[in-house]
Short mmCIF file of C-alpha atoms in Angstrom, two decimals:
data_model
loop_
_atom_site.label_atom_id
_atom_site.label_comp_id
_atom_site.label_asym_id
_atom_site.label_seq_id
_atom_site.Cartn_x
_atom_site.Cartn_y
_atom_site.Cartn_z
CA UNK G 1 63.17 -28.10 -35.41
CA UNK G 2 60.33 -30.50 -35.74
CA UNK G 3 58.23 -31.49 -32.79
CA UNK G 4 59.13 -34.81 -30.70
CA UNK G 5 56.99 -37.94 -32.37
CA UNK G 6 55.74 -38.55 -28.50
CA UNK G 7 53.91 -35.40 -29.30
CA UNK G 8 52.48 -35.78 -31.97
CA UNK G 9 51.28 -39.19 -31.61
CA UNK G 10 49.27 -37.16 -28.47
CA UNK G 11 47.55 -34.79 -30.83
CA UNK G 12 46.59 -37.82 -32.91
CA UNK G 13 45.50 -40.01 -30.53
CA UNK G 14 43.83 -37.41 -28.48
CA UNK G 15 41.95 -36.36 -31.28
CA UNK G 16 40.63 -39.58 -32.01
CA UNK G 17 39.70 -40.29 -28.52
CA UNK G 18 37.70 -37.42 -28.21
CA UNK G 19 36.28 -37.92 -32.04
CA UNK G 20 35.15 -41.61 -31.22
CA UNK G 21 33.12 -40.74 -28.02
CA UNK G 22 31.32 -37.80 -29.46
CA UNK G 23 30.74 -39.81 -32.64
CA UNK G 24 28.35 -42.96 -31.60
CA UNK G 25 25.73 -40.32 -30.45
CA UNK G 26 25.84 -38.81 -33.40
CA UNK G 27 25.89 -41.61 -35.44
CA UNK G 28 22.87 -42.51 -33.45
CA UNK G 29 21.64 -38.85 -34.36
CA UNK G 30 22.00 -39.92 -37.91
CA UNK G 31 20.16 -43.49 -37.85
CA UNK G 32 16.88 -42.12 -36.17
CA UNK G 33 17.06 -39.20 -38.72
CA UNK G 34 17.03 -41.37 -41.77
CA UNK G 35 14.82 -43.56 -40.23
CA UNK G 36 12.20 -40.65 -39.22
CA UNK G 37 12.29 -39.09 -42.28
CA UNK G 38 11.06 -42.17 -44.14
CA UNK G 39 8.69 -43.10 -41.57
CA UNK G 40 6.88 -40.23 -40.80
CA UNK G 41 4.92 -37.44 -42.81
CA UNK G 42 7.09 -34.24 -42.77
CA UNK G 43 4.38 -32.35 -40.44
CA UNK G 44 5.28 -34.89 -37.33
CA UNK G 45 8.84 -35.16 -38.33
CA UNK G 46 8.88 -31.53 -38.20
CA UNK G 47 7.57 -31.33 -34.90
CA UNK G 48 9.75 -33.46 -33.50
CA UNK G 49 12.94 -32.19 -35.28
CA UNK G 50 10.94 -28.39 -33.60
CA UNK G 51 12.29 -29.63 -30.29
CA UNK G 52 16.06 -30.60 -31.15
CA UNK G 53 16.08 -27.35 -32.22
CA UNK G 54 14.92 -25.62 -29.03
CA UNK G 55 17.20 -27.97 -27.16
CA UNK G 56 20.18 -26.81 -29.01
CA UNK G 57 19.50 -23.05 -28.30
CA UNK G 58 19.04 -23.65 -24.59
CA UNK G 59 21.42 -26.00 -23.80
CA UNK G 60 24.68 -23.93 -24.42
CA UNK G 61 22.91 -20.95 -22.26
CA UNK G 62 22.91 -23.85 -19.24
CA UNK G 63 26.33 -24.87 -19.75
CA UNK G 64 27.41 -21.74 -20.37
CA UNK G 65 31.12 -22.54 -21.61
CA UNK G 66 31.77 -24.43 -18.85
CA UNK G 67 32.15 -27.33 -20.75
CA UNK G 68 34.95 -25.57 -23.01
CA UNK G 69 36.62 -23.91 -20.30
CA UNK G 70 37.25 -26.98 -19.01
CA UNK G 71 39.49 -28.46 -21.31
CA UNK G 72 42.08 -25.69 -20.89
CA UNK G 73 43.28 -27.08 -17.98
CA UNK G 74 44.87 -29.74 -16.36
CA UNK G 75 43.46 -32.23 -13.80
CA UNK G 76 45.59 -30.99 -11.17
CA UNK G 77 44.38 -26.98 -12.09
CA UNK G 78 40.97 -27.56 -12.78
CA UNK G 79 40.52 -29.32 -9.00
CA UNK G 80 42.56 -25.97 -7.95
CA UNK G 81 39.64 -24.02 -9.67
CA UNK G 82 36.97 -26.39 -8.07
CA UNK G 83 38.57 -26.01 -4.69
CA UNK G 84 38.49 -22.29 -4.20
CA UNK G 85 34.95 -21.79 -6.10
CA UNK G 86 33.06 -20.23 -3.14
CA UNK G 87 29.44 -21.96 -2.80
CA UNK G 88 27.92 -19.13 -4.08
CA UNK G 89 28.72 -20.07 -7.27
CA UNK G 90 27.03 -23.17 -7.50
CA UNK G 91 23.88 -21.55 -5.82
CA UNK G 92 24.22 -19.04 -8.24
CA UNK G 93 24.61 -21.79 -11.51
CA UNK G 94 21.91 -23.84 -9.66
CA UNK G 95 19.46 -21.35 -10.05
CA UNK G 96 20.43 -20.27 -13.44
CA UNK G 97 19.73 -24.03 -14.64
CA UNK G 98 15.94 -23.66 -12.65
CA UNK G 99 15.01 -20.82 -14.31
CA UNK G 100 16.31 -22.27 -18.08
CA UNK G 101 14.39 -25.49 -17.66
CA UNK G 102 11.50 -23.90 -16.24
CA UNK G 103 11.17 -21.87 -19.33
CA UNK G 104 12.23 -24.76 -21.92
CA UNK G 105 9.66 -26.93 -20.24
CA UNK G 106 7.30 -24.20 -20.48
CA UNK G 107 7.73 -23.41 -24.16
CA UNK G 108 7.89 -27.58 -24.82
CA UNK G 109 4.40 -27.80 -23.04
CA UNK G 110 2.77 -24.80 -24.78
CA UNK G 111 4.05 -25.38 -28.25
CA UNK G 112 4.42 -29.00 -28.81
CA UNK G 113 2.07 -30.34 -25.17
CA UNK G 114 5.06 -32.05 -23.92
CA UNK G 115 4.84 -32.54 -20.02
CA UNK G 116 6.78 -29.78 -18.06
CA UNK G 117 8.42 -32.45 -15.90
CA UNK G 118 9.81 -34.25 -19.07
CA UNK G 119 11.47 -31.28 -20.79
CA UNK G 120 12.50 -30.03 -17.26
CA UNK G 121 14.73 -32.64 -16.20
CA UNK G 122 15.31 -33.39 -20.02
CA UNK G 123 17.32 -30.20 -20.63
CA UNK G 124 19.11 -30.49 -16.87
CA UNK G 125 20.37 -34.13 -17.48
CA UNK G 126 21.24 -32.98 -21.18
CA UNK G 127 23.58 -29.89 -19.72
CA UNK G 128 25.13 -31.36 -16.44
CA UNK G 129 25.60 -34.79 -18.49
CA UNK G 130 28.04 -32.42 -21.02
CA UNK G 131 30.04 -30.85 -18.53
CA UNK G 132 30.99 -33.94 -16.59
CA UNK G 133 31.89 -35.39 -20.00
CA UNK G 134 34.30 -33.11 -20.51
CA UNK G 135 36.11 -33.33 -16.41
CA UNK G 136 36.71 -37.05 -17.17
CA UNK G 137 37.79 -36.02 -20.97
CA UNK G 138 40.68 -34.00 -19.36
CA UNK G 139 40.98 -37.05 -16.35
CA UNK G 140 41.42 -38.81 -19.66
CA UNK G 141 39.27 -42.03 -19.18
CA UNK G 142 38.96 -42.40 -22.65
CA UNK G 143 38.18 -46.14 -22.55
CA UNK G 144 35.42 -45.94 -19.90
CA UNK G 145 33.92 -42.81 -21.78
CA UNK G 146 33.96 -44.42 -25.30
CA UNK G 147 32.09 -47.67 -23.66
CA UNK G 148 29.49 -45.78 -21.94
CA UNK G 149 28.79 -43.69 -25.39
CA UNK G 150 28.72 -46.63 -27.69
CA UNK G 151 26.35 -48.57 -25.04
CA UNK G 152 23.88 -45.03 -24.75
CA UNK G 153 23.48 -44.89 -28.36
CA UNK G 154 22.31 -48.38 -29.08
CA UNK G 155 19.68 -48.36 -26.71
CA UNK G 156 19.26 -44.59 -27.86
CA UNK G 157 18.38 -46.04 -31.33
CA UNK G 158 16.34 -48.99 -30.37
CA UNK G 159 13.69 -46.79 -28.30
CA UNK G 160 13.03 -44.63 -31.39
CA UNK G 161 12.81 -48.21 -33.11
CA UNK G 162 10.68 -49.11 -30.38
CA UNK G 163 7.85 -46.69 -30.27
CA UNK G 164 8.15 -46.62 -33.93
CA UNK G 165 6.95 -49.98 -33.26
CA UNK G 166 4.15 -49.53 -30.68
CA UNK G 167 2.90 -46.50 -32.58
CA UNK G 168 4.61 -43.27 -32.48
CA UNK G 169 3.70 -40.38 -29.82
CA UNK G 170 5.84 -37.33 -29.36
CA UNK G 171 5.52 -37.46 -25.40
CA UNK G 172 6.59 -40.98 -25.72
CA UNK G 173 9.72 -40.80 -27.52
CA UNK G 174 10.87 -38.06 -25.03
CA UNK G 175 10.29 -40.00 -21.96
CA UNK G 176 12.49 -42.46 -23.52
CA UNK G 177 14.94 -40.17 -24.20
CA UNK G 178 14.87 -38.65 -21.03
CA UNK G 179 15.40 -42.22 -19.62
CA UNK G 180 18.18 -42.64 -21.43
CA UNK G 181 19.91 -39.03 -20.80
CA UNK G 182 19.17 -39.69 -17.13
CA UNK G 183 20.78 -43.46 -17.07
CA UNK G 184 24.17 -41.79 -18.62
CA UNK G 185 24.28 -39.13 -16.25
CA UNK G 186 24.45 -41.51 -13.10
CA UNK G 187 27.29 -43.90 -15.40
CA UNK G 188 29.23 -40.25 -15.96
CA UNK G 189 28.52 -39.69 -12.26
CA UNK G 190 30.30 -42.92 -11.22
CA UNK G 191 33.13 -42.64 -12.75
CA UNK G 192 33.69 -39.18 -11.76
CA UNK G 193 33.14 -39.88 -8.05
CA UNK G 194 36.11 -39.77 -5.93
CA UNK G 195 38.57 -38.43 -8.96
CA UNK G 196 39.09 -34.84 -7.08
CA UNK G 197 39.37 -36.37 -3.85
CA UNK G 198 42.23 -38.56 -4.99
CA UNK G 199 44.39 -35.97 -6.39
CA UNK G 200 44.07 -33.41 -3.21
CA UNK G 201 47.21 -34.51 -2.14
CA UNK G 202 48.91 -34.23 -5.55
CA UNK G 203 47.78 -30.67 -6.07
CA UNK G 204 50.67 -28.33 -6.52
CA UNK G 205 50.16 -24.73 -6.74
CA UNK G 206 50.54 -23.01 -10.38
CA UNK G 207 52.74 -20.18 -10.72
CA UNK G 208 49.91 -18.91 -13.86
CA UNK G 209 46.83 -19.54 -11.86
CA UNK G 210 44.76 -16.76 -11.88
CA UNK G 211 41.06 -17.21 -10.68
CA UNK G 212 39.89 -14.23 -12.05
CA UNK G 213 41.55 -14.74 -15.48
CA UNK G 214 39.54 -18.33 -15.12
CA UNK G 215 36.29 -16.58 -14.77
CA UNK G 216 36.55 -13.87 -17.18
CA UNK G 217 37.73 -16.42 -20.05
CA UNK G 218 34.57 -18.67 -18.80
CA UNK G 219 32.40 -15.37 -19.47
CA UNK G 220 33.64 -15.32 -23.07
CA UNK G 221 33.74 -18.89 -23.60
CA UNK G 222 29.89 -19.27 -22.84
CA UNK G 223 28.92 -16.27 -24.65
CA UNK G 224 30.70 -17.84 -27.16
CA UNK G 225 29.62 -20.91 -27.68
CA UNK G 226 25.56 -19.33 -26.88
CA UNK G 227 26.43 -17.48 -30.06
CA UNK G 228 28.24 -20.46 -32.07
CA UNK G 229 24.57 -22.08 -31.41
CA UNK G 230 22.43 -19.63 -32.39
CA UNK G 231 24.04 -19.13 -35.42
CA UNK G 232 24.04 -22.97 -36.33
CA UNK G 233 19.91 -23.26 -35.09
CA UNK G 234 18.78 -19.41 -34.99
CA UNK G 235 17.44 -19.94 -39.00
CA UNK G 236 16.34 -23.11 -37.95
CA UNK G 237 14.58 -21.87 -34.73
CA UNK G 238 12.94 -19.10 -37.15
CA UNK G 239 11.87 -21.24 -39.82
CA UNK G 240 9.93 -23.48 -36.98
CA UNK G 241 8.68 -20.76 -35.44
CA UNK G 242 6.86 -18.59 -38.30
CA UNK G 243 6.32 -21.49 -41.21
CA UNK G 244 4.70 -24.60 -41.27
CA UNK G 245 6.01 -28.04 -39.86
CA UNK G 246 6.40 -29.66 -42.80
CA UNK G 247 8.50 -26.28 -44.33
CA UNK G 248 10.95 -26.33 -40.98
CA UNK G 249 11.35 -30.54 -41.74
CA UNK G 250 12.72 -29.60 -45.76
CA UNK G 251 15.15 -26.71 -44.22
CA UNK G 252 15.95 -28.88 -41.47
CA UNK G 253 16.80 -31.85 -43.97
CA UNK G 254 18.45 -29.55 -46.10
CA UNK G 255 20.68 -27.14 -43.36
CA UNK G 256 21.35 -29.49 -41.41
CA UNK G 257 24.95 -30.19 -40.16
CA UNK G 258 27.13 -32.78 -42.25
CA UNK G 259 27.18 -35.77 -39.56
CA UNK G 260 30.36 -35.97 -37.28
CA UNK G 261 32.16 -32.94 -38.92
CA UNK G 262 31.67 -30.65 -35.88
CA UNK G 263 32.43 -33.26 -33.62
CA UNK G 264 36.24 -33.90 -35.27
CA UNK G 265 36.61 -30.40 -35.92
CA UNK G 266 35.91 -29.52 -31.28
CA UNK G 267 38.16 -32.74 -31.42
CA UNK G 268 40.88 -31.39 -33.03
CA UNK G 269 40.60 -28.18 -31.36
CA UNK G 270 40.25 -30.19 -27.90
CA UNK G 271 43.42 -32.16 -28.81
CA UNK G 272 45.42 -29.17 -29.40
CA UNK G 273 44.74 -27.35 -25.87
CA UNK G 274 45.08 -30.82 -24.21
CA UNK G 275 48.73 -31.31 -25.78
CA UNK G 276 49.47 -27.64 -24.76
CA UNK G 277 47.94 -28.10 -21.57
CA UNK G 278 50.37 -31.04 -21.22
CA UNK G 279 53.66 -29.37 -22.16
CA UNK G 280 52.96 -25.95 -20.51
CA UNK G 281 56.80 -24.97 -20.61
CA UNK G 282 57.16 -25.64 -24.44
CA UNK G 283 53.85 -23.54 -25.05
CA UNK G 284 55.54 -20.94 -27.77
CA UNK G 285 53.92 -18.76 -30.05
CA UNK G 286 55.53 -21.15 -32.99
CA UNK G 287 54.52 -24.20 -31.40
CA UNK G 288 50.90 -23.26 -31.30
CA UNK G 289 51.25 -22.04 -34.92
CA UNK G 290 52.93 -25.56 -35.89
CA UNK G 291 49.93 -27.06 -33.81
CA UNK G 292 47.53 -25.28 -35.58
CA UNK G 293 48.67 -25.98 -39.05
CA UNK G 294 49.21 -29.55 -38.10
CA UNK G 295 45.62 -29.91 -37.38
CA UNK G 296 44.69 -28.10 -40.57
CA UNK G 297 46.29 -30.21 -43.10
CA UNK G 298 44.87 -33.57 -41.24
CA UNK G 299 41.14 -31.88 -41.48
CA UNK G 300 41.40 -31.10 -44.69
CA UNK G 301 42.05 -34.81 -45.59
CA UNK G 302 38.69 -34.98 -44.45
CA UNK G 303 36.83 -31.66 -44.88
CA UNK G 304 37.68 -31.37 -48.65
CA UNK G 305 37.04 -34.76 -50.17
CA UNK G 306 33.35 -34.56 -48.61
CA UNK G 307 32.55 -31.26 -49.52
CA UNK G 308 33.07 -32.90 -53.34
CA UNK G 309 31.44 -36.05 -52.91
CA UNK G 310 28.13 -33.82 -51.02
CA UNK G 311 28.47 -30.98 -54.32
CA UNK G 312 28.32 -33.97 -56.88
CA UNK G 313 25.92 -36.05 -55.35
CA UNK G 314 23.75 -33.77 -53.76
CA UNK G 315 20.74 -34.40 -55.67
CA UNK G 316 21.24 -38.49 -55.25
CA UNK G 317 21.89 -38.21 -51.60
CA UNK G 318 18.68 -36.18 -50.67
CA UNK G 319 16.47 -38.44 -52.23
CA UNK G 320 17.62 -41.32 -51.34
CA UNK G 321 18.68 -40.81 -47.65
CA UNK G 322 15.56 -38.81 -46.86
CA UNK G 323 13.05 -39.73 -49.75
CA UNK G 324 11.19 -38.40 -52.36
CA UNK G 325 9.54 -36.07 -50.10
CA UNK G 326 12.10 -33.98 -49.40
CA UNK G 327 13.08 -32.87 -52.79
CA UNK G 328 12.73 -29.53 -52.49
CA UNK G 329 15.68 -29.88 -49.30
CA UNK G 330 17.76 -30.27 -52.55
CA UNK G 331 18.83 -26.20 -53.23
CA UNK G 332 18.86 -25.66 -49.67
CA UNK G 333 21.48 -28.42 -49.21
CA UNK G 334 23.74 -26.90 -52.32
CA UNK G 335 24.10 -23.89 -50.61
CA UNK G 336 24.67 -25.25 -46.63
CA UNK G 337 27.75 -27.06 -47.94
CA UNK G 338 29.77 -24.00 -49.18
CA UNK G 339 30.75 -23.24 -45.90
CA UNK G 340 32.30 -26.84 -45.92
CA UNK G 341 35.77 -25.74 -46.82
CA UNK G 342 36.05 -23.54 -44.00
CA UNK G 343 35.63 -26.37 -41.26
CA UNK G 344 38.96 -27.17 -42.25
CA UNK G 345 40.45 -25.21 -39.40
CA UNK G 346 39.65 -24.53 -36.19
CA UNK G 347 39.84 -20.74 -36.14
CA UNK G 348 39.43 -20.37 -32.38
CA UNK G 349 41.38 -22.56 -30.46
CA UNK G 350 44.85 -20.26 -30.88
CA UNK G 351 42.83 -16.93 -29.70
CA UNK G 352 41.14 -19.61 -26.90
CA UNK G 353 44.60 -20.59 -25.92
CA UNK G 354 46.14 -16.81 -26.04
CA UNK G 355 43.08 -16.29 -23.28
CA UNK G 356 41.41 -13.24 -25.92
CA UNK G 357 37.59 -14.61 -25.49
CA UNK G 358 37.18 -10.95 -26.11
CA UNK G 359 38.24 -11.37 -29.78
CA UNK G 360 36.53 -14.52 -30.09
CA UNK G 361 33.18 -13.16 -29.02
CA UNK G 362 33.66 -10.10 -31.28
CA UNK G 363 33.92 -12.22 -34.43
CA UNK G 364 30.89 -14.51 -33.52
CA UNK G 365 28.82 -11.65 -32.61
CA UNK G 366 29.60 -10.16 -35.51
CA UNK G 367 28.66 -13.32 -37.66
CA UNK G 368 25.98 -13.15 -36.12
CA UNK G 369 24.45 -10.25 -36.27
CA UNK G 370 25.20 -10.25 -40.30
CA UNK G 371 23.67 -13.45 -40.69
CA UNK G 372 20.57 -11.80 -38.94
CA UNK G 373 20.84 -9.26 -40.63
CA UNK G 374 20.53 -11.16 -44.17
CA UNK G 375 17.89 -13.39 -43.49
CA UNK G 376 14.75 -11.77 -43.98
CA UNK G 377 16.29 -9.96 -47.11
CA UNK G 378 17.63 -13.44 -48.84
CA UNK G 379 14.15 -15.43 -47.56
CA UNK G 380 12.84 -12.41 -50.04
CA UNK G 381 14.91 -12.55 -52.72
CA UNK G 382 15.69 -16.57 -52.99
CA UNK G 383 13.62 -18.35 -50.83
CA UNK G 384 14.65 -20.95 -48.11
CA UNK G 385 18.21 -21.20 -49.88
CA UNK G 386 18.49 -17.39 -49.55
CA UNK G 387 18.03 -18.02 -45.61
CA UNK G 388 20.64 -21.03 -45.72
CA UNK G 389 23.07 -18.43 -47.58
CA UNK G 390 22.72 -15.48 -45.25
CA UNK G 391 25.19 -17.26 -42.93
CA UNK G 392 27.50 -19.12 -44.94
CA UNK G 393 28.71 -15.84 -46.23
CA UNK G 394 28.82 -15.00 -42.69
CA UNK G 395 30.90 -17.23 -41.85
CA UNK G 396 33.19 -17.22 -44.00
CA UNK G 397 33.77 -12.85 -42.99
CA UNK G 398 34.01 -14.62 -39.29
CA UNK G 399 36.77 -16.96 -39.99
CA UNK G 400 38.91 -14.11 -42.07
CA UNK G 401 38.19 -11.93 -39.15
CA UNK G 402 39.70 -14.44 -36.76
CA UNK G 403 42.53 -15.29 -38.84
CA UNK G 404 43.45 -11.76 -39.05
CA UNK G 405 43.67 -11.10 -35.38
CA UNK G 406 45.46 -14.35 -34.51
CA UNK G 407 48.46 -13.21 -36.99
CA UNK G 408 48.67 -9.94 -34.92
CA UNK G 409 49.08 -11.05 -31.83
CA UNK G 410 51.18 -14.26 -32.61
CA UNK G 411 53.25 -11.74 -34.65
CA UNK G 412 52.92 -13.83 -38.00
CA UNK G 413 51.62 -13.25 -41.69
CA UNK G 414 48.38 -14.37 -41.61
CA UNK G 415 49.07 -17.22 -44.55
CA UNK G 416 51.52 -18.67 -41.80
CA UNK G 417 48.83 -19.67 -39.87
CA UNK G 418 47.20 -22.07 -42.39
CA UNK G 419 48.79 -24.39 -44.80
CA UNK G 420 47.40 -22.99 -47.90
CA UNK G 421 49.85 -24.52 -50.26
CA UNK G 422 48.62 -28.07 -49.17
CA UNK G 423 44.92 -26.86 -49.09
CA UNK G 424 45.41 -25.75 -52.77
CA UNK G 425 46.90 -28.94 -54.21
CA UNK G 426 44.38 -31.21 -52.05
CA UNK G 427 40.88 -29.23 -53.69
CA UNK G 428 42.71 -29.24 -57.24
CA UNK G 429 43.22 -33.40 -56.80
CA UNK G 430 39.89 -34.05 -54.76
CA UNK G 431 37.70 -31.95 -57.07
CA UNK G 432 39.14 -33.57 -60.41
CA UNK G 433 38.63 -37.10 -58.85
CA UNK G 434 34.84 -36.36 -57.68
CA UNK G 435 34.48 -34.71 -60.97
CA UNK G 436 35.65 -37.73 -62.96
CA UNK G 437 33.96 -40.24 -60.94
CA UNK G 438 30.32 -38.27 -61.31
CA UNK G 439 30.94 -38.08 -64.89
CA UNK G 440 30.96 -42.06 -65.14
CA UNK G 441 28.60 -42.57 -62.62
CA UNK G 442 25.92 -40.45 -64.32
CA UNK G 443 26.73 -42.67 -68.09
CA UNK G 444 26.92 -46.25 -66.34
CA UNK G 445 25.74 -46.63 -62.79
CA UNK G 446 22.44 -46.24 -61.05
CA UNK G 447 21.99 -43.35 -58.68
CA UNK G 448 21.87 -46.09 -55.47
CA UNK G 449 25.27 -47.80 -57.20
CA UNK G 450 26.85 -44.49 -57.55
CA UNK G 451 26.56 -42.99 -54.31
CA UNK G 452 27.57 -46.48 -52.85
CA UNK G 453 30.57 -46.64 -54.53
CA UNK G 454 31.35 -43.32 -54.09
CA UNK G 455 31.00 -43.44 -50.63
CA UNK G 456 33.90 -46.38 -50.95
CA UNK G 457 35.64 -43.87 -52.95
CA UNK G 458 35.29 -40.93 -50.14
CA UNK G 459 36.74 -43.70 -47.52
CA UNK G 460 39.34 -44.72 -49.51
CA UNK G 461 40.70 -40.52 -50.00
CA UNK G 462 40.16 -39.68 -46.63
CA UNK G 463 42.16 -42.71 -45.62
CA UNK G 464 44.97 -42.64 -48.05
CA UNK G 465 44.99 -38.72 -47.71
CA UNK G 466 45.43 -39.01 -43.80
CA UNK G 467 48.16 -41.85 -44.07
CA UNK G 468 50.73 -40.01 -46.33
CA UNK G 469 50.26 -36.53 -43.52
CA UNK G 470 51.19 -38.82 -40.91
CA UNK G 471 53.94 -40.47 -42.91
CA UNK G 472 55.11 -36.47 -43.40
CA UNK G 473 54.63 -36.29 -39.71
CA UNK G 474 56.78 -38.68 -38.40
CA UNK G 475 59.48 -38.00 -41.10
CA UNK G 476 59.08 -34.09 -40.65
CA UNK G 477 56.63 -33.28 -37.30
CA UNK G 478 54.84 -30.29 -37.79
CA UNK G 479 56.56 -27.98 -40.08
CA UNK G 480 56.03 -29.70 -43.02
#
């Protein structure tokens, strides 16, 4: 039988919740990007993109899953988990964080002569800000949180504007920054103050709570997500490190990830624990396999129509979002998208759920280490798309991997798990409509006029495309 509509209407509106706050700082993300790469010669764009990149490879070792483990739970469990946390755990994560800024400060100051104070408290405001984030995403302020985003990313956007302005200096731009990370912190702060105290008396104990289970999933979680990380920035990170700054700003322009997909793809996957979470006795092997293809066809209405639209227009869109400059970004870009496709589907979240971080860590280890392990040999053989390659075709041997051990212990066929019929007919439309549409844009429009309209034409897919699954939704929930 299909699911209850209450139900699904809280995957869907969870998911966009969670989408909307994580998207304004990305969107912001996006602005100062375009902006930066126009404005400033690829050396100094590439030393400023240098320390995004560092960020990103610390930050996850400072949260250290906590932030994922997180939203497993509910409020009620996670103040359980809070409550019997002996104090030597926080000493113990408090000194963790000292040593991790201490070093990112370090490298920031000797590489790039950023003050050790700024990158210090930069990267501890940064972490702390994400977990807390993610305690009031499961105390679902979703208003207050989507507010305090939007508000953070407009001023986020007018101090790059700003020094811009006055004259651009690296150690500038990050004091702002920090600034700004800081100010968010307290606002997150606020509204988290109090929020444990006023459920003590609510608490109930849970038959299924198991401390130990906790900690051992939040082992594999942040070894997890470390690894997810790395093997997003680790090419990145090498690229910085060994070639010139103005090399590391073309890979960066070229591998770097499509805007907001990442954030609706942890949505999704957020939105499917939290519904779980919420109907604990209902939490069956099929329902999390409905779930799962539920949230595969909706990404797809997204995922697939802009993995044609970036293929087609691919030489268009470099040039004219990040210049003339950055032509050579242009091969590197081709081959970053084909691992588009497979961000239709959060391959995780089911083996997160079943509690095997064990599995999960395998796989992205795995990826990893073949990614590594293809680098140097594709730099060789093809150049800076050869690097870009090395782990798309790792991750596509990850998310097969994952797929595989799901199906055994849900006690499926693997092709239950995704709705490949509805994948098939979706790239057969979307890829004869891009197709079509480049075709006649090349003969009659100009490159600015054809990425504009085809940018209409994306929004207009994506949006008719997500209207007729939730039409099949409410007429069929989620077995259809």
């Amino acid at each position: 039988m299909p699911l209850q509509k209450r139900k699904s209407n809280t995957f869907f509106s969870n998911t966009f919740y969670i989408f909307i706050i994580r998207f304004f700082p990305s969107l912001a993300n996006l602005i100062v990007l375009l902006v930066y790469s126009h404005k400033l010669v690829p050396a100094i764009y590439g030393t400023y993109q240098n320390f995004w990149i560092s960020l990103s490879i610390f930050y996850p070792f400072a949260c250290f899953g906590i932030h994922v483990l997180i939203i497993n739970y509910s409020k009620n469990t996670l103040a359980q988990i809070v409550s019997k946390l002996k104090s030597s755990y926080y000493f113990l994560y408090a000194f963790w964080l000292l040593i991790l800024c201490s070093l990112f400060a370090y490298l920031q100051w000797h590489f790039l002569n950023i003050p050790v104070y700024i990158s210090f408290l930069l990267l501890f405001s940064f972490s702390i800000s994400i977990i807390v984030e993610a305690i009031l995403m499961v105390f679902k302020d979703f208003l207050q949180l989507i507010i305090v985003s939007a508000f953070f990313s407009l001023v986020y956007i007018f101090m790059h504007i700003y020094v811009l302005y006055i004259g651009f200096s690296l150690v500038q731009i990050f004091y702002f920054i920090l600034f700004v990370t800081v100010a968010k912190l307290i606002f997150y702060s606020a509204m988290l103050r109090g929020k444990f105290n006023k459920i003590k008396n609510e608490i109930e104990e849970s038959d299924n709570f198991d401390i130990k289970k906790i900690k051992t999933l939040c082992l594999h979680l942040g070894i997890f997500d470390i690894i997810q990380m790395l093997s997003t920035y680790l090419d990145k990170f090498v690229i910085a490190l060994f070639l010139a700054s103005e090399i590391s700003a073309i890979y960066y322009n070229g591998s770097m990830n499509i805007p907001f997909l990442p954030l609706l793809l942890s949505a999704a996957g957020s939105a499917v624990l939290l519904q779980l979470v919420a109907e604990q006795k209902q939490d069956t092997h099929s329902n999390l396999v409905s779930l799962m293809n539920e949230s595969g066809r909706v990404l797809s209405c997204i995922v697939f129509p802009l993995f044609f639209f970036l293929l087609f227009f691919r030489q268009e869109l470099i040039v004219n979002l990040f210049s003339e400059k950055y032509r050579a970004a242009i091969p590197v870009f081709f081959v970053s998208i084909l691992v588009l496709p497979m961000r239709a589907y959060s391959y995780t979240t089911a083996l997160q759920r079943l509690h095997r971080g064990d599995l999960i860590n395998i796989g992205a280890i795995s990826e990893l280490l073949i990614g590594c392990g293809l680098l140097y040999p594709l730099y060789l053989w093809k150049g800076l798309p050869g690097v870009a390659f090395s782990f798309v075709f790792s991750t596509y041997l990850q998310g097969f991997f994952y797929l595989f051990q799901t199906s055994k212990l849900l006690k499926v066929p693997l092709l239950s798990l995704i709705p490949y019929k509805n994948w098939l007919a979706k790239i057969c439309l979307f890829a004869i409509l891009f197709y079509c549409y480049r075709y006649i844009g090349i003969l009659y429009l100009t490159p600015i006029i054809s990425i504009i309209l085809g940018s209409l034409l994306l929004f207009l897919i994506i949006g008719v495309s997500l209207m007729f699954e939730l039409f099949k939704h409410k007429k069929y929930g989620n077995n259809k």
